């Protein structure tokens, strides 16, 4: 009979990375027989959960700041933090004729609501705010901004019609027609460095360490790049 004692690890997963992580977890599970349990959400919210004792083994953040803070606070295992991906921001608007016009759609009279992730908890929301400042969004257009908990909910707002436009991760729409989104130039905001860190709860879990090693593998890098992320940029040591 099969043993019920399946090696398991628990991953706190930034919302923007959910689709890519699903593919990565599946490949790891098929190769090792282990089970990957993922909890997705805004990076700030997951960070708060970890500080409050949530027993995650690994944190896949959407920034480099919070994994570093966890190390400094004694909740991350020193020497395990690395940048697993660099994200790209996209302005998504499938109901419009085109959003490939350098952000000019943002002030369109036809746009009732613009959705962004909450900058207080979501790094992609911080990047969206930087872009809004860069393109000089007028006060009337700014009054139409609606804030979502994370980029997953931002995408839901746009797809449900609650907002005509939304700033989301390129990974969420990489398979859709290019005319439905504007790929924001990287220089419009600070780099979206996304760091992974082994947490103290996972320090004694060999499967967690194996999974972090897998994320550094060529196979994993190819998967991550296929979802529109960049590989190779590193955060501070």
mmCIF file of C-alpha atoms in Angstrom:
data_model
loop_
_atom_site.group_PDB
_atom_site.id
_atom_site.type_symbol
_atom_site.label_atom_id
_atom_site.label_comp_id
_atom_site.label_asym_id
_atom_site.label_seq_id
_atom_site.Cartn_x
_atom_site.Cartn_y
_atom_site.Cartn_z
ATOM 1 C CA UNK A 1 0.000 0.000 0.000
ATOM 2 C CA UNK A 2 1.027 3.622 -0.658
ATOM 3 C CA UNK A 3 2.293 5.629 2.277
ATOM 4 C CA UNK A 4 0.187 8.589 3.292
ATOM 5 C CA UNK A 5 3.318 10.332 4.561
ATOM 6 C CA UNK A 6 3.933 12.411 1.415
ATOM 7 C CA UNK A 7 6.733 14.994 1.719
ATOM 8 C CA UNK A 8 5.060 18.404 1.693
ATOM 9 C CA UNK A 9 6.104 22.011 1.592
ATOM 10 C CA UNK A 10 4.051 25.176 2.036
ATOM 11 C CA UNK A 11 4.737 28.193 -0.179
ATOM 12 C CA UNK A 12 3.561 31.783 0.324
ATOM 13 C CA UNK A 13 3.210 32.926 -3.268
ATOM 14 C CA UNK A 14 2.847 36.488 -4.593
ATOM 15 C CA UNK A 15 -0.384 36.813 -6.583
ATOM 16 C CA UNK A 16 1.343 37.878 -9.805
ATOM 17 C CA UNK A 17 3.351 34.653 -9.853
ATOM 18 C CA UNK A 18 0.416 32.284 -9.278
ATOM 19 C CA UNK A 19 0.126 30.924 -12.832
ATOM 20 C CA UNK A 20 3.853 30.408 -13.265
ATOM 21 C CA UNK A 21 4.150 28.844 -9.836
ATOM 22 C CA UNK A 22 1.353 26.396 -10.628
ATOM 23 C CA UNK A 23 3.377 25.086 -13.562
ATOM 24 C CA UNK A 24 6.595 24.965 -11.536
ATOM 25 C CA UNK A 25 4.956 23.164 -8.628
ATOM 26 C CA UNK A 26 3.438 20.573 -10.956
ATOM 27 C CA UNK A 27 6.813 19.819 -12.527
ATOM 28 C CA UNK A 28 8.469 19.528 -9.124
ATOM 29 C CA UNK A 29 5.729 17.241 -7.837
ATOM 30 C CA UNK A 30 5.979 14.956 -10.877
ATOM 31 C CA UNK A 31 9.765 14.754 -10.542
ATOM 32 C CA UNK A 32 9.944 14.192 -6.777
ATOM 33 C CA UNK A 33 6.614 12.819 -5.568
ATOM 34 C CA UNK A 34 6.413 15.677 -3.067
ATOM 35 C CA UNK A 35 3.378 17.899 -2.583
ATOM 36 C CA UNK A 36 3.497 21.686 -2.921
ATOM 37 C CA UNK A 37 0.778 23.629 -1.082
ATOM 38 C CA UNK A 38 0.523 27.233 -2.263
ATOM 39 C CA UNK A 39 -1.159 30.213 -0.595
ATOM 40 C CA UNK A 40 -1.299 33.254 -2.876
ATOM 41 C CA UNK A 41 -1.880 36.872 -1.986
ATOM 42 C CA UNK A 42 -0.402 40.356 -1.905
ATOM 43 C CA UNK A 43 3.224 40.356 -0.832
ATOM 44 C CA UNK A 44 2.545 42.725 2.058
ATOM 45 C CA UNK A 45 -0.304 40.575 3.319
ATOM 46 C CA UNK A 46 1.758 37.390 3.140
ATOM 47 C CA UNK A 47 4.629 39.129 4.922
ATOM 48 C CA UNK A 48 2.251 40.093 7.733
ATOM 49 C CA UNK A 49 1.004 36.497 7.977
ATOM 50 C CA UNK A 50 4.576 35.205 8.254
ATOM 51 C CA UNK A 51 5.380 37.714 10.987
ATOM 52 C CA UNK A 52 2.252 36.573 12.808
ATOM 53 C CA UNK A 53 3.408 32.955 12.805
ATOM 54 C CA UNK A 54 1.977 31.442 9.603
ATOM 55 C CA UNK A 55 3.988 28.220 9.109
ATOM 56 C CA UNK A 56 5.098 28.689 5.492
ATOM 57 C CA UNK A 57 8.317 27.000 4.385
ATOM 58 C CA UNK A 58 9.144 29.366 1.505
ATOM 59 C CA UNK A 59 8.196 32.931 0.594
ATOM 60 C CA UNK A 60 8.057 33.866 -3.102
ATOM 61 C CA UNK A 61 7.623 37.630 -2.864
ATOM 62 C CA UNK A 62 6.925 40.241 -5.512
ATOM 63 C CA UNK A 63 9.665 42.475 -4.146
ATOM 64 C CA UNK A 64 13.144 42.255 -2.661
ATOM 65 C CA UNK A 65 12.348 44.312 0.428
ATOM 66 C CA UNK A 66 10.177 41.998 2.488
ATOM 67 C CA UNK A 67 12.325 38.843 2.119
ATOM 68 C CA UNK A 68 15.294 40.922 3.285
ATOM 69 C CA UNK A 69 13.269 42.212 6.252
ATOM 70 C CA UNK A 70 12.358 38.647 7.196
ATOM 71 C CA UNK A 71 16.046 37.756 7.233
ATOM 72 C CA UNK A 72 16.791 40.765 9.420
ATOM 73 C CA UNK A 73 13.903 39.862 11.741
ATOM 74 C CA UNK A 74 15.153 36.310 12.195
ATOM 75 C CA UNK A 75 12.249 34.747 10.274
ATOM 76 C CA UNK A 76 14.194 34.014 7.097
ATOM 77 C CA UNK A 77 17.156 31.624 6.903
ATOM 78 C CA UNK A 78 20.326 33.652 6.229
ATOM 79 C CA UNK A 79 22.000 33.031 2.894
ATOM 80 C CA UNK A 80 18.941 31.548 1.168
ATOM 81 C CA UNK A 81 17.500 34.696 -0.415
ATOM 82 C CA UNK A 82 17.813 35.204 -4.175
ATOM 83 C CA UNK A 83 15.990 36.904 -7.042
ATOM 84 C CA UNK A 84 13.997 34.227 -8.847
ATOM 85 C CA UNK A 85 12.372 36.568 -11.389
ATOM 86 C CA UNK A 86 12.069 40.181 -12.469
ATOM 87 C CA UNK A 87 8.501 41.137 -13.308
ATOM 88 C CA UNK A 88 7.054 43.286 -16.077
ATOM 89 C CA UNK A 89 4.058 45.563 -15.640
ATOM 90 C CA UNK A 90 1.266 45.711 -18.224
ATOM 91 C CA UNK A 91 -1.765 47.948 -18.681
ATOM 92 C CA UNK A 92 -4.618 45.618 -19.603
ATOM 93 C CA UNK A 93 -7.814 46.638 -21.368
ATOM 94 C CA UNK A 94 -9.409 43.885 -23.481
ATOM 95 C CA UNK A 95 -12.663 45.809 -23.928
ATOM 96 C CA UNK A 96 -10.955 48.730 -25.666
ATOM 97 C CA UNK A 97 -9.866 48.870 -29.286
ATOM 98 C CA UNK A 98 -6.254 49.180 -28.230
ATOM 99 C CA UNK A 99 -4.118 50.006 -25.210
ATOM 100 C CA UNK A 100 -0.907 50.123 -27.225
ATOM 101 C CA UNK A 101 -0.668 53.902 -27.188
ATOM 102 C CA UNK A 102 1.891 54.709 -24.562
ATOM 103 C CA UNK A 103 -0.565 55.074 -21.731
ATOM 104 C CA UNK A 104 -2.745 57.744 -23.335
ATOM 105 C CA UNK A 105 -5.783 55.511 -22.713
ATOM 106 C CA UNK A 106 -5.430 56.294 -19.008
ATOM 107 C CA UNK A 107 -7.036 59.722 -19.439
ATOM 108 C CA UNK A 108 -9.626 58.644 -21.994
ATOM 109 C CA UNK A 109 -13.165 59.895 -21.367
ATOM 110 C CA UNK A 110 -14.339 56.363 -22.147
ATOM 111 C CA UNK A 111 -12.518 54.947 -19.148
ATOM 112 C CA UNK A 112 -14.787 54.917 -16.096
ATOM 113 C CA UNK A 113 -12.456 53.032 -13.769
ATOM 114 C CA UNK A 114 -8.755 52.221 -13.688
ATOM 115 C CA UNK A 115 -7.775 49.333 -11.388
ATOM 116 C CA UNK A 116 -4.442 49.040 -9.613
ATOM 117 C CA UNK A 117 -3.242 46.801 -6.803
ATOM 118 C CA UNK A 118 -3.042 48.501 -3.407
ATOM 119 C CA UNK A 119 0.440 50.079 -3.239
ATOM 120 C CA UNK A 120 0.554 49.573 0.533
ATOM 121 C CA UNK A 121 0.688 45.801 0.176
ATOM 122 C CA UNK A 122 1.380 45.033 -3.498
ATOM 123 C CA UNK A 123 4.681 45.900 -5.234
ATOM 124 C CA UNK A 124 2.920 45.953 -8.616
ATOM 125 C CA UNK A 125 0.678 48.674 -7.168
ATOM 126 C CA UNK A 126 3.781 50.696 -6.263
ATOM 127 C CA UNK A 127 5.011 50.301 -9.842
ATOM 128 C CA UNK A 128 1.594 51.344 -11.188
ATOM 129 C CA UNK A 129 1.683 54.522 -9.086
ATOM 130 C CA UNK A 130 5.119 55.330 -10.491
ATOM 131 C CA UNK A 131 3.792 54.961 -14.039
ATOM 132 C CA UNK A 132 0.812 57.198 -13.295
ATOM 133 C CA UNK A 133 3.208 59.868 -12.099
ATOM 134 C CA UNK A 134 5.389 59.378 -15.165
ATOM 135 C CA UNK A 135 2.541 59.815 -17.679
ATOM 136 C CA UNK A 136 1.089 62.791 -15.788
ATOM 137 C CA UNK A 137 -2.396 61.453 -15.147
ATOM 138 C CA UNK A 138 -4.827 64.346 -14.750
ATOM 139 C CA UNK A 139 -6.891 64.803 -11.528
ATOM 140 C CA UNK A 140 -10.137 63.709 -13.188
ATOM 141 C CA UNK A 141 -8.578 60.465 -14.347
ATOM 142 C CA UNK A 142 -6.975 59.903 -10.927
ATOM 143 C CA UNK A 143 -10.399 60.112 -9.307
ATOM 144 C CA UNK A 144 -11.391 57.013 -11.263
ATOM 145 C CA UNK A 145 -8.740 54.764 -9.718
ATOM 146 C CA UNK A 146 -10.045 51.702 -7.879
ATOM 147 C CA UNK A 147 -7.679 49.730 -5.655
ATOM 148 C CA UNK A 148 -7.618 45.947 -5.539
ATOM 149 C CA UNK A 149 -6.066 43.758 -2.856
ATOM 150 C CA UNK A 150 -3.517 42.334 -5.314
ATOM 151 C CA UNK A 151 -2.919 41.934 -9.052
ATOM 152 C CA UNK A 152 -5.101 38.830 -9.111
ATOM 153 C CA UNK A 153 -8.087 40.890 -7.995
ATOM 154 C CA UNK A 154 -7.030 43.713 -10.353
ATOM 155 C CA UNK A 155 -7.351 41.288 -13.255
ATOM 156 C CA UNK A 156 -10.773 40.179 -11.979
ATOM 157 C CA UNK A 157 -11.942 43.808 -11.896
ATOM 158 C CA UNK A 158 -11.041 44.273 -15.561
ATOM 159 C CA UNK A 159 -12.434 40.944 -16.753
ATOM 160 C CA UNK A 160 -15.709 41.495 -14.885
ATOM 161 C CA UNK A 161 -16.149 44.964 -16.365
ATOM 162 C CA UNK A 162 -15.786 46.729 -13.009
ATOM 163 C CA UNK A 163 -12.827 48.577 -14.560
ATOM 164 C CA UNK A 164 -11.944 49.221 -18.205
ATOM 165 C CA UNK A 165 -8.204 49.250 -17.554
ATOM 166 C CA UNK A 166 -5.925 47.668 -14.990
ATOM 167 C CA UNK A 167 -2.219 47.553 -14.210
ATOM 168 C CA UNK A 168 -1.305 43.889 -13.811
ATOM 169 C CA UNK A 169 1.645 41.564 -14.342
ATOM 170 C CA UNK A 170 2.549 40.671 -17.918
ATOM 171 C CA UNK A 171 2.540 37.027 -16.781
ATOM 172 C CA UNK A 172 -1.232 37.199 -16.287
ATOM 173 C CA UNK A 173 -1.939 38.105 -19.935
ATOM 174 C CA UNK A 174 1.116 36.728 -21.748
ATOM 175 C CA UNK A 175 -1.089 34.398 -23.823
ATOM 176 C CA UNK A 176 -3.614 37.052 -24.875
ATOM 177 C CA UNK A 177 -3.543 39.219 -28.032
ATOM 178 C CA UNK A 178 -0.913 41.938 -27.750
ATOM 179 C CA UNK A 179 -3.389 44.670 -28.698
ATOM 180 C CA UNK A 180 -5.233 44.064 -25.422
ATOM 181 C CA UNK A 181 -2.363 45.324 -23.283
ATOM 182 C CA UNK A 182 0.449 47.852 -23.198
ATOM 183 C CA UNK A 183 3.773 46.495 -21.957
ATOM 184 C CA UNK A 184 5.007 49.312 -19.725
ATOM 185 C CA UNK A 185 8.629 50.282 -20.436
ATOM 186 C CA UNK A 186 10.881 49.049 -17.631
ATOM 187 C CA UNK A 187 12.332 52.535 -17.102
ATOM 188 C CA UNK A 188 8.898 53.870 -16.054
ATOM 189 C CA UNK A 189 9.262 52.283 -12.596
ATOM 190 C CA UNK A 190 11.815 50.695 -10.283
ATOM 191 C CA UNK A 191 12.757 47.096 -11.225
ATOM 192 C CA UNK A 192 10.218 44.542 -10.007
ATOM 193 C CA UNK A 193 12.803 42.262 -8.418
ATOM 194 C CA UNK A 194 11.035 39.237 -6.950
ATOM 195 C CA UNK A 195 12.959 37.459 -4.209
ATOM 196 C CA UNK A 196 12.574 34.012 -2.704
ATOM 197 C CA UNK A 197 13.658 33.141 0.819
ATOM 198 C CA UNK A 198 13.626 29.999 2.940
ATOM 199 C CA UNK A 199 11.702 30.669 6.141
ATOM 200 C CA UNK A 200 12.624 29.387 9.575
ATOM 201 C CA UNK A 201 9.602 27.054 9.531
ATOM 202 C CA UNK A 202 11.079 25.375 6.445
ATOM 203 C CA UNK A 203 14.668 25.357 7.629
ATOM 204 C CA UNK A 204 14.468 21.703 8.675
ATOM 205 C CA UNK A 205 12.394 20.648 5.665
ATOM 206 C CA UNK A 206 14.698 19.129 3.023
ATOM 207 C CA UNK A 207 11.930 19.336 0.430
ATOM 208 C CA UNK A 208 11.852 23.120 0.847
ATOM 209 C CA UNK A 209 15.577 23.363 0.163
ATOM 210 C CA UNK A 210 15.185 21.065 -2.843
ATOM 211 C CA UNK A 211 12.428 23.309 -4.182
ATOM 212 C CA UNK A 212 14.559 26.435 -3.900
ATOM 213 C CA UNK A 213 17.333 24.590 -5.756
ATOM 214 C CA UNK A 214 14.790 23.620 -8.422
ATOM 215 C CA UNK A 215 13.781 27.294 -8.845
ATOM 216 C CA UNK A 216 17.398 28.034 -9.767
ATOM 217 C CA UNK A 217 17.528 25.246 -12.374
ATOM 218 C CA UNK A 218 17.569 25.823 -16.124
ATOM 219 C CA UNK A 219 14.225 24.033 -16.428
ATOM 220 C CA UNK A 220 12.570 26.360 -13.918
ATOM 221 C CA UNK A 221 14.149 29.434 -15.509
ATOM 222 C CA UNK A 222 12.693 28.473 -18.894
ATOM 223 C CA UNK A 223 9.228 28.147 -17.343
ATOM 224 C CA UNK A 224 9.556 31.494 -15.571
ATOM 225 C CA UNK A 225 10.678 33.236 -18.756
ATOM 226 C CA UNK A 226 7.790 31.701 -20.697
ATOM 227 C CA UNK A 227 5.420 33.655 -18.440
ATOM 228 C CA UNK A 228 7.016 36.967 -19.377
ATOM 229 C CA UNK A 229 9.475 37.343 -16.511
ATOM 230 C CA UNK A 230 13.121 38.227 -16.901
ATOM 231 C CA UNK A 231 15.926 36.207 -15.309
ATOM 232 C CA UNK A 232 19.366 37.333 -14.251
ATOM 233 C CA UNK A 233 18.880 40.608 -12.390
ATOM 234 C CA UNK A 234 19.844 40.208 -8.759
ATOM 235 C CA UNK A 235 18.844 42.021 -5.589
ATOM 236 C CA UNK A 236 21.296 43.288 -2.994
ATOM 237 C CA UNK A 237 23.248 40.592 -1.089
#
